[in-house]
Tab-separated table of C-alpha atoms and ligand atoms in Angstrom:
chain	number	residue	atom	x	y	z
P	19	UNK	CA	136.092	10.286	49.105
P	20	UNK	CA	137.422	13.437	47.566
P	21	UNK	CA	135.072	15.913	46.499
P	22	UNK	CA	136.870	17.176	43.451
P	23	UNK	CA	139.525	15.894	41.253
P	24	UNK	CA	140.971	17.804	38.796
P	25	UNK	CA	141.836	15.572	36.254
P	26	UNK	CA	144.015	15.081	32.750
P	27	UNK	CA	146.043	18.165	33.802
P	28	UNK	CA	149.326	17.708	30.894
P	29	UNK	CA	151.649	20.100	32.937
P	30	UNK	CA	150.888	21.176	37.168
P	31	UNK	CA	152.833	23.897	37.833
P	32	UNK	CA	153.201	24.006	41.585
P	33	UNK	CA	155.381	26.827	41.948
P	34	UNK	CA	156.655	24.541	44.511
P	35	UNK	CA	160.376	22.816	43.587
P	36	UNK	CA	160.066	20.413	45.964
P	37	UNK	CA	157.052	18.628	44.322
P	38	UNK	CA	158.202	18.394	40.840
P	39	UNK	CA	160.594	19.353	38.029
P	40	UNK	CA	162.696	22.924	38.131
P	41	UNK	CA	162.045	26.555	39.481
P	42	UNK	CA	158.080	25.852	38.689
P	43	UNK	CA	157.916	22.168	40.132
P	44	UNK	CA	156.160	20.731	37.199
P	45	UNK	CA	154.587	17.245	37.801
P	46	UNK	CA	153.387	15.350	34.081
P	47	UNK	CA	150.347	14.021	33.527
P	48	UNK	CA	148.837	14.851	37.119
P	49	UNK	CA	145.423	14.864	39.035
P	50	UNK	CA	145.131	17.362	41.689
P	51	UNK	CA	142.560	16.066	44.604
P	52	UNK	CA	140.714	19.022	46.362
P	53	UNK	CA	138.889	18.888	49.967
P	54	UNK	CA	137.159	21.134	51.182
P	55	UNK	CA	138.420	24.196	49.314
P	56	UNK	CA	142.006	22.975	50.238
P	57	UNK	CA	144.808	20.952	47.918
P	58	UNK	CA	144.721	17.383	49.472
P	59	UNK	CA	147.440	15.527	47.103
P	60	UNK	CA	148.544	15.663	43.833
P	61	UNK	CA	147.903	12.321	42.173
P	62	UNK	CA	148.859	10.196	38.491
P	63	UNK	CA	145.777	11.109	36.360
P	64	UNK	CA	142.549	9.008	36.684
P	65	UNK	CA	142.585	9.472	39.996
P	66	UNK	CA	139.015	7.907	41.833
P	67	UNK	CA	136.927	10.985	42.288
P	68	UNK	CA	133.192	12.199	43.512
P	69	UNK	CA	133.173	14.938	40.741
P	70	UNK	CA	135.543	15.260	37.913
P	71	UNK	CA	136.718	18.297	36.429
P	72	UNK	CA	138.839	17.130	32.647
P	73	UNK	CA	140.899	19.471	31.442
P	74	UNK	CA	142.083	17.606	28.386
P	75	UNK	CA	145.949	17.491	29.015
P	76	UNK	CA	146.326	21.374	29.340
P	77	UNK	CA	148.560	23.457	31.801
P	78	UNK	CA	147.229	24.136	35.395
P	79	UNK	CA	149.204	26.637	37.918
P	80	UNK	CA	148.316	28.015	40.848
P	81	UNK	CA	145.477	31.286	40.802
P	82	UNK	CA	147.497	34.302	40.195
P	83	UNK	CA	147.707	36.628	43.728
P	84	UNK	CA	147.810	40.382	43.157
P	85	UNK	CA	149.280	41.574	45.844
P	86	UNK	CA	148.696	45.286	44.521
P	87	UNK	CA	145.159	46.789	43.108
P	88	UNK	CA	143.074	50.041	43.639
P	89	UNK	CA	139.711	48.103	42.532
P	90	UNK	CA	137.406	50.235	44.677
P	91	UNK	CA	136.745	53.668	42.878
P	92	UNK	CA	134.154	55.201	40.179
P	93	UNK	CA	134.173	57.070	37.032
P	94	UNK	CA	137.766	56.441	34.491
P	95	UNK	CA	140.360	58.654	33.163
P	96	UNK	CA	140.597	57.758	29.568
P	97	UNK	CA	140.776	61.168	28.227
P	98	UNK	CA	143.779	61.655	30.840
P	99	UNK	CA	145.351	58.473	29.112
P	100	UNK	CA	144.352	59.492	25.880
P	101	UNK	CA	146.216	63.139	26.623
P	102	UNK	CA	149.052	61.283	27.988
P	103	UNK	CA	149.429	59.299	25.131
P	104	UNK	CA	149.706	62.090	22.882
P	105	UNK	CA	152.452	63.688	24.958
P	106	UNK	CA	151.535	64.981	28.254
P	107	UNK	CA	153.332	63.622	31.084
P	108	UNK	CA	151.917	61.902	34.017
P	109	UNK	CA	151.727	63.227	37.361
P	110	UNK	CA	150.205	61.974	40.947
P	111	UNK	CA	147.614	64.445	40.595
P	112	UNK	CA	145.253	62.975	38.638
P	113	UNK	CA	144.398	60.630	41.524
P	114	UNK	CA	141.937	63.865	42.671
P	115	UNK	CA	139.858	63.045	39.415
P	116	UNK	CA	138.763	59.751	40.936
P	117	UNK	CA	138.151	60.821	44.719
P	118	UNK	CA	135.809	63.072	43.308
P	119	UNK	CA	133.894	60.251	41.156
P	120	UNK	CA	133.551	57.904	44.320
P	121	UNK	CA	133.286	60.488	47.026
P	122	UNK	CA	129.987	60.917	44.577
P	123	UNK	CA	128.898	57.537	43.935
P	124	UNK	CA	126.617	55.397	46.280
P	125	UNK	CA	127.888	52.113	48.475
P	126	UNK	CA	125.484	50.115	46.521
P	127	UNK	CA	127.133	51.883	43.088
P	128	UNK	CA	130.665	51.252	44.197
P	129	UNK	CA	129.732	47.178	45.166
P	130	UNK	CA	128.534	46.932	41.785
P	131	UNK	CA	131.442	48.618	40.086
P	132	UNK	CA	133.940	46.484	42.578
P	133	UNK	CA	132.464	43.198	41.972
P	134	UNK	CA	132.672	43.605	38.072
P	135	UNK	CA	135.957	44.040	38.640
P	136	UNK	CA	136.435	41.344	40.876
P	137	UNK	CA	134.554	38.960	38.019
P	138	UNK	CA	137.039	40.076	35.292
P	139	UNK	CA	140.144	39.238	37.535
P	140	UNK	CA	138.514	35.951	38.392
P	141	UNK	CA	138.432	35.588	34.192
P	142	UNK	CA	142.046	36.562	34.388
P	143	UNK	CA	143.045	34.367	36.863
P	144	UNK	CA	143.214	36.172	39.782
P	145	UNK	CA	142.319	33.935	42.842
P	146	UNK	CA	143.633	36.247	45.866
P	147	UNK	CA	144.051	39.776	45.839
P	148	UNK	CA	145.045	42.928	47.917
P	149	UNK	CA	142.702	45.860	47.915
P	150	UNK	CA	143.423	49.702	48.658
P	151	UNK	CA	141.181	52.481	49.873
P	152	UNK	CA	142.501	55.579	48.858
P	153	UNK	CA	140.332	57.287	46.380
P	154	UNK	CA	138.156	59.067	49.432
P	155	UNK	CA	140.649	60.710	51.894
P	156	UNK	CA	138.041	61.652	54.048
P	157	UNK	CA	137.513	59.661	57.066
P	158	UNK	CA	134.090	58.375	56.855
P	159	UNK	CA	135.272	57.839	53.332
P	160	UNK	CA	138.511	56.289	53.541
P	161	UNK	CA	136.605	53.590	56.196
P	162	UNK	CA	133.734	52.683	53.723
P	163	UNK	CA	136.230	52.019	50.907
P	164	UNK	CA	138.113	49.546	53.354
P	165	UNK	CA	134.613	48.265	54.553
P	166	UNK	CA	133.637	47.606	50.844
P	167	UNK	CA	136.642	46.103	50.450
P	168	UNK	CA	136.841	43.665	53.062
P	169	UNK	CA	133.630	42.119	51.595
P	170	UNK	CA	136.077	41.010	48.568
P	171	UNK	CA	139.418	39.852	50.248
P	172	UNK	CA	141.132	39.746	54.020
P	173	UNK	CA	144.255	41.347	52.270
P	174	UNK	CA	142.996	45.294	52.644
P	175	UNK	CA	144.977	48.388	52.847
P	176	UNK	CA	144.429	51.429	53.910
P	177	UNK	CA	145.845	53.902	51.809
P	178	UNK	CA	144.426	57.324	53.475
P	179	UNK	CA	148.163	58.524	52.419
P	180	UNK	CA	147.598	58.116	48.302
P	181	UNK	CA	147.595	62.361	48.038
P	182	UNK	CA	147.298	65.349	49.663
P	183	UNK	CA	143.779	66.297	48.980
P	184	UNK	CA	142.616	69.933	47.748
P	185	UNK	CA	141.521	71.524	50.916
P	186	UNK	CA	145.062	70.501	52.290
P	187	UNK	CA	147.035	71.664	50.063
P	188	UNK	CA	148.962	74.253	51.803
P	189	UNK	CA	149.100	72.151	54.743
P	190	UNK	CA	149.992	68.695	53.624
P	191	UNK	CA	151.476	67.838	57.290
P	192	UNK	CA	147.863	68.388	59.095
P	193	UNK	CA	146.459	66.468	56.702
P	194	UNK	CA	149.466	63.213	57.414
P	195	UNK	CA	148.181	64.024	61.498
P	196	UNK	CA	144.600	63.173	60.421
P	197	UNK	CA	145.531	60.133	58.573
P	198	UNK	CA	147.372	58.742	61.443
P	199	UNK	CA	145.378	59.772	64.425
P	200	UNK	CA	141.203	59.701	63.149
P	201	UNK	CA	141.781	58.117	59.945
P	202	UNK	CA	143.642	55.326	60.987
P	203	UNK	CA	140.994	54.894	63.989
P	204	UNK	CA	138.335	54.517	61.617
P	205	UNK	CA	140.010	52.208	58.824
P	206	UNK	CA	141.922	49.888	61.162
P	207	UNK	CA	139.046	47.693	61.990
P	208	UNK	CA	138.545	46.608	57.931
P	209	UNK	CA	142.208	46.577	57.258
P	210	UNK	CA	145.432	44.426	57.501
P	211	UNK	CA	147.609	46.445	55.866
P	212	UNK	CA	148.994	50.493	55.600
P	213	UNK	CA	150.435	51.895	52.680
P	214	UNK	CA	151.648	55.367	51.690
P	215	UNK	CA	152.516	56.988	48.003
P	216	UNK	CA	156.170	58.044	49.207
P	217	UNK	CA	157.024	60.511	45.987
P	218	UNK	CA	157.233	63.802	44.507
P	219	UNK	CA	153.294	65.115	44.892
P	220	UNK	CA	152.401	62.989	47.170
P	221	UNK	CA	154.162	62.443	50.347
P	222	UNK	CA	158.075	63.130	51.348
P	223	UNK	CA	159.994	60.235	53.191
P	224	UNK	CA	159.508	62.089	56.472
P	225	UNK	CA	155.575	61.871	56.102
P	226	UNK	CA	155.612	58.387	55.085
P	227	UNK	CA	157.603	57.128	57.787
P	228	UNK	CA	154.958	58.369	59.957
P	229	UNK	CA	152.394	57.196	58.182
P	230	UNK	CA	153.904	53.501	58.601
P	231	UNK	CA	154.956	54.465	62.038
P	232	UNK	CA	151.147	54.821	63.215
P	233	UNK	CA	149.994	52.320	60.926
P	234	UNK	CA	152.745	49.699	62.342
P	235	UNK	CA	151.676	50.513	66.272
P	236	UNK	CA	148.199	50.352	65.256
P	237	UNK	CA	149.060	46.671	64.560
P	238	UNK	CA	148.761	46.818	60.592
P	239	UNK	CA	151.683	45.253	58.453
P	240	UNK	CA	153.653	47.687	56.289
P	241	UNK	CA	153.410	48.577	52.226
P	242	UNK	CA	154.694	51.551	50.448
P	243	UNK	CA	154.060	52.857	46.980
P	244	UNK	CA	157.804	53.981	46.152
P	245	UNK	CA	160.295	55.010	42.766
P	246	UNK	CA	157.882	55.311	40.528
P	247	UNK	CA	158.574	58.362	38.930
P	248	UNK	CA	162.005	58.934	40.038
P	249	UNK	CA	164.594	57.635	42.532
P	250	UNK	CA	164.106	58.758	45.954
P	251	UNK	CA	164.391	57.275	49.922
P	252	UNK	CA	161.025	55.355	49.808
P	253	UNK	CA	162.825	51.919	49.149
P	254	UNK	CA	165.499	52.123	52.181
P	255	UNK	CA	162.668	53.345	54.190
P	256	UNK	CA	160.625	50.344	53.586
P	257	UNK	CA	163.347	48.093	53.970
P	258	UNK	CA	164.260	49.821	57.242
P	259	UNK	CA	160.553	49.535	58.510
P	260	UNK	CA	160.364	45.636	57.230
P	261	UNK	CA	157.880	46.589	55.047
P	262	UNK	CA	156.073	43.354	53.369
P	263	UNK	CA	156.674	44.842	49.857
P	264	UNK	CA	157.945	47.960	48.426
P	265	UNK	CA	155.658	49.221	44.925
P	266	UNK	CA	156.585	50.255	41.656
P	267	UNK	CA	160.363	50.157	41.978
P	268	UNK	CA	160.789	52.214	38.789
P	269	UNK	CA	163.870	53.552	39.623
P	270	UNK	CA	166.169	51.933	41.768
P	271	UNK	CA	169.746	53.030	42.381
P	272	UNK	CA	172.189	50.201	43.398
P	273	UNK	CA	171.971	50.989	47.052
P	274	UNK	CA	168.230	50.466	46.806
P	275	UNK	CA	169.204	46.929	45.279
P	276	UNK	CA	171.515	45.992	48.034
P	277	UNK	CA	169.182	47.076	50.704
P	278	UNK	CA	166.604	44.991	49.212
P	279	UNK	CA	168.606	41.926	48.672
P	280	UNK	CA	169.561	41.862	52.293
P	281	UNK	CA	166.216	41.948	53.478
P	282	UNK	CA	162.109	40.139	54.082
P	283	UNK	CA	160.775	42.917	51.864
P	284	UNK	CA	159.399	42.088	48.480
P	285	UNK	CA	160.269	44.532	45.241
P	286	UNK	CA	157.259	44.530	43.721
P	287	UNK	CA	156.932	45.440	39.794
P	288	UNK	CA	153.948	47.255	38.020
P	289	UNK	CA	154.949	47.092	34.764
P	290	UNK	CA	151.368	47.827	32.929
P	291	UNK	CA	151.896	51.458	34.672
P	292	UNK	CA	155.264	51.643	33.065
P	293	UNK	CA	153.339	50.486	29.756
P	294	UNK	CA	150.374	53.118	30.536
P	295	UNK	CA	152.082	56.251	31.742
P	296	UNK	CA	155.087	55.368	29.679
P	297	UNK	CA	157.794	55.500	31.623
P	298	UNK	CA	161.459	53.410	31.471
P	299	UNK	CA	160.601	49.690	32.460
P	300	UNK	CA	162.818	48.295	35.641
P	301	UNK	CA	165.316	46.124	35.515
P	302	UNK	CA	163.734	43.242	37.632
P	303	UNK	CA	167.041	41.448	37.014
P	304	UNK	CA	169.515	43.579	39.168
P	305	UNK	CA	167.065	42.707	42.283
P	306	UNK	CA	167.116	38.871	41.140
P	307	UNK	CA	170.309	38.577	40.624
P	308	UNK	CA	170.962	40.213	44.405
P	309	UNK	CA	168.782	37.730	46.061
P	310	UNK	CA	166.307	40.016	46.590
P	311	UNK	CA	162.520	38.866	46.314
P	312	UNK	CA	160.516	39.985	44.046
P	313	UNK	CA	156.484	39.807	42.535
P	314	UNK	CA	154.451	41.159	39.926
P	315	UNK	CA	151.035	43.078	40.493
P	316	UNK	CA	148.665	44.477	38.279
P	317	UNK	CA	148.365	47.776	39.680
P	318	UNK	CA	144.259	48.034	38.740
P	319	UNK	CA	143.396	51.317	39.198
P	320	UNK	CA	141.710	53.827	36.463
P	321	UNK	CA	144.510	56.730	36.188
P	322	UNK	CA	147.930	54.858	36.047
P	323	UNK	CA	146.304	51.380	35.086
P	324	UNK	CA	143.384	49.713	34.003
P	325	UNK	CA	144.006	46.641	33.414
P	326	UNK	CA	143.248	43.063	35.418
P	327	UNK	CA	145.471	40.885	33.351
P	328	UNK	CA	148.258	39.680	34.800
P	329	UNK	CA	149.336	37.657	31.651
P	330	UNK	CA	149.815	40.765	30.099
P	331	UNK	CA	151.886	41.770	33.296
P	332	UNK	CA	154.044	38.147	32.693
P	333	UNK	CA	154.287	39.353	29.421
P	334	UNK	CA	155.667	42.426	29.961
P	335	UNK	CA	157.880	41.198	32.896
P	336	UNK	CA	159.375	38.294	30.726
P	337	UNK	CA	159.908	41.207	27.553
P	338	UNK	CA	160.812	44.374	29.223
P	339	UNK	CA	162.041	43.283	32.901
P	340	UNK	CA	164.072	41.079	32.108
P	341	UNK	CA	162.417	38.096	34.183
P	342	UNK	CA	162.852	34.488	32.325
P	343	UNK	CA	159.104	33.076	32.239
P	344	UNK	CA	159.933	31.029	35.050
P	345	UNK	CA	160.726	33.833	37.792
P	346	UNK	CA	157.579	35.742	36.277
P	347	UNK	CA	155.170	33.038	36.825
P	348	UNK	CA	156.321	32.741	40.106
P	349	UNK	CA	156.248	36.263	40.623
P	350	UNK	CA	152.555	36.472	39.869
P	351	UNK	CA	151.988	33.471	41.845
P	352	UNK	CA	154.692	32.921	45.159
P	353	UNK	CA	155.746	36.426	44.847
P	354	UNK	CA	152.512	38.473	45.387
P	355	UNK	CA	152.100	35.586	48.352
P	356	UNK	CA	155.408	36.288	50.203
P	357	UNK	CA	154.282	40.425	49.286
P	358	UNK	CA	151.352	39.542	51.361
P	359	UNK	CA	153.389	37.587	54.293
P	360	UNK	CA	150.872	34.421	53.021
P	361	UNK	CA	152.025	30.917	52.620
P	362	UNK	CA	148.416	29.769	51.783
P	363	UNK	CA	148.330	30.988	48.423
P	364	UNK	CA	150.604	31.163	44.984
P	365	UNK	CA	151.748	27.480	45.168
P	366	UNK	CA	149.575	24.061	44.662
P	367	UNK	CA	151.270	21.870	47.519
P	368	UNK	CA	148.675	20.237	49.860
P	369	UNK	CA	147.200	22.084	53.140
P	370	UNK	CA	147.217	25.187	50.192
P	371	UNK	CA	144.038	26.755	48.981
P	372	UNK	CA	142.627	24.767	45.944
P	373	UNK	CA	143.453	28.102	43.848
P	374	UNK	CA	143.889	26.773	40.130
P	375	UNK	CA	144.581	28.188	36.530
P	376	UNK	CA	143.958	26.023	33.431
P	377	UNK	CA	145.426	27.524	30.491
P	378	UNK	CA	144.052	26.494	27.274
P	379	UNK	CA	147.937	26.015	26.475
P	380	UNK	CA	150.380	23.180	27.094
P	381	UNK	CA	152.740	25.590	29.240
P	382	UNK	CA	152.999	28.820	31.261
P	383	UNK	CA	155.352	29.901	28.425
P	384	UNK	CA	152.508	30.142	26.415
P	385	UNK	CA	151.342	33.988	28.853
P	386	UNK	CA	154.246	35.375	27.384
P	387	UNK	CA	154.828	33.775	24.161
P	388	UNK	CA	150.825	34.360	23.082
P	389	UNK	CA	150.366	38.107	24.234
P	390	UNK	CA	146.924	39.546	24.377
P	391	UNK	CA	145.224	36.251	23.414
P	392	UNK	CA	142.531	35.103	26.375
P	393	UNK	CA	144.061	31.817	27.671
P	394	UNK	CA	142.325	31.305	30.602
P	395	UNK	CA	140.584	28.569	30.478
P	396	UNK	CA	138.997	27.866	33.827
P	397	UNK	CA	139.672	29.745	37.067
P	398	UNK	CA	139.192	27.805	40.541
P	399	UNK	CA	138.856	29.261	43.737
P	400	UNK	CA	138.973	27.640	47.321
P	401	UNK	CA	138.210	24.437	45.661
P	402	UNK	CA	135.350	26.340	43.771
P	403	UNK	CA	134.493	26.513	39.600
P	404	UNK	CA	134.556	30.520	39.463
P	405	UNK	CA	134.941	31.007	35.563
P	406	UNK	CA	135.215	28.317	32.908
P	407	UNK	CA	135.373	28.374	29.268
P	408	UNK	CA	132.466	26.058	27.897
P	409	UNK	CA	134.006	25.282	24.707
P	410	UNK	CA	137.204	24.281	26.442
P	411	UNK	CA	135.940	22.269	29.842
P	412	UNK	CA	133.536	19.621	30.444
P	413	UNK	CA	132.531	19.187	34.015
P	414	UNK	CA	131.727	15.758	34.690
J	1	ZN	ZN1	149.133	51.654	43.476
């Protein structure tokens, strides 16, 4: 007997087109059976169930999967936002600000401060994410941010490579050794992933590449942080190394495009840093139009983006990039899975992870066409009730 059926769902968006209508695979008036934390059929509504979860004929779409957050840090910047709202400009730099705030702060501080986090993304819908170190560069640092992480997610990164810290500064290349010799010792044990901030200020194409180099014969799959705040080699370079996903994608010139279209890795969009630091938004068509793959990520971090809501992200994909609400549901959702090599996640088929949004809406348009309003009804994941309205859902 199933455990849990979700029931009286109006619209299921499985971000799957070969279980129901268009790009999103919408099935009408649907029941989606959950066993043991896993999707075990999607069914007509009414479907016999143990426990019954009735969502009154509202939209339910996979748990968003944000393949791209910072959440592990302490202290903010908003006086560096407020500054850069009234003119300055932003620069990589700032990242120093918060290594100093968590290099300060305790583990038991920093598992506080993380797990809020992680409870407001779980409010926004956020059912899988990736988490980066990187706001330590030390190496006893560096490991307990990817140690703290790992409590919240399998998908971590090491991201020793975010700057050059202070006491390197004249000698940015000793300090690209240590992250790929002790560092990368130290971190690998917590960490799936490496990543590496390949831009002006932070590291030049010839330090990332060995950054990924190390990371990629240590046995960790490749990211990279790249054209953000102007064009530069960090895209070919991650297409080169088969990186999972190249980040930011700010600027990318046409041979960026073409390299990416004829490749596994994903272009990955940030556009609430392009809305905080106020720079040009991308043109997340020119990749689609390629072939290329693409997702959407939040980008939570406290200098270049606060924010865990990816419906404002959809929002500002579907205005400003260019993306019909279609590809940027999917790009929240599919795309942040194939950025994280996952099949398991971002799509509602069965054998998938019983990762569900319930909009208090009657379709996904609705996170683009209703900006800023909370429609997040109920949040669901691995088959578990994580957040739900009580005005809106009656578990029964
Ligand atoms: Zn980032």
């Amino acid at each position: 007997v199933p455990a849990l059926v979700l029931d009286n769902i109006g619209a299921l968006v499985t971000c799957d087109p070969t279980l129901g209508d268009g790009a999103l695979g919408v099935v009408r008036d649907a029941a989606l059976v959950i066993e043991d934390g896993r999707v075990a059929a999607i069914a007509q509504a009414g479907a016999p169930a143990d426990e019954r979860l009735d969502i009154g004929g509202r939209c339910a779409l996979p748990g968003f999967v944000d393949s791209h957050t910072h959440l592990v840090f302490a202290g903010d910047r908003a006086e560096e936002f407020a500054a850069r709202m009234a003119g300055a400009a932003y620069a990589a730099g700032g990242i120093r600000t918060t290594v100093a705030a968590t290099n300060a702060a305790s583990d038991s501080d920093l598992r506080a401060l993380t797990a809020a986090r992680r409870r407001e993304g779980l409010r926004a819908g956020i059912t899988h994410l990736e988490i980066k170190s990187g706001y330590a560069l030390t190496v006893d640092g560096e490991a307990r941010l990817c140690r703290l992480a790992s409590e919240l997610t399998d998908d971590v990164t090491f991201l020793g490579a975010h700057v050059v810290p202070t006491e390197y500064a004249d000698r940015a290349d000793d300090y690209v050794a240590l992250v790929c010799d002790g560092m990368l010792t130290a971190c690998r044990p917590h960490a799936r992933w490496i990543d590496v901030f390949c831009e002006r200020g932070a590291f030049d194409p010839d330090q990332s590449r060995a950054v990924l180099e190390a990371g990629r014969d240590a046995g960790l799959g490749l990211r990279i942080h790249a054209a953000q705040l102007e064009p530069g080699l960090g895209v070919q370079l991650a297409v080169e190394l088969d990186a999972a996903s190249v980040d930011h994608c700010t600027y990318l010139s046409d041979a960026d495009v073409e390299a990416l279209a004829g490749s596994r890795t994903v272009a990955t969009f940030l556009p609430a840093t392009d809305f905080a630091t106020r720079q040009p938004y991308p043109d997340a068509r020119r990749v689609i139009d390629a072939g290329g793959a693409v997702a959407v990520a939040t980008n939570t971090n406290p200098g270049s983006s606060y924010t865990t809501s990816m419906s404002f992200c959809i929002a500002l994909a579907v205005r400003d990039l260019r993306m019909t609400l279609e590809e940027a549901v999917l790009a929240a959702t599919v795309g942040g899975a194939l950025a994280l090599r996952r099949s398991d996640v971002g799509r509602l088929a069965p054998g998938c992870r019983a990762d569900v949004v319930v909009l208090d809406a009657p379709s996904p348009a609705h996170l683009a066409y209703r900006p800023g309003v909370p429609l997040i009804a109920a949040t669901i994941a691995g088959g578990v009730l994580e957040h739900a309205d009580p005005a809106l859902i009656e578990l029964g």
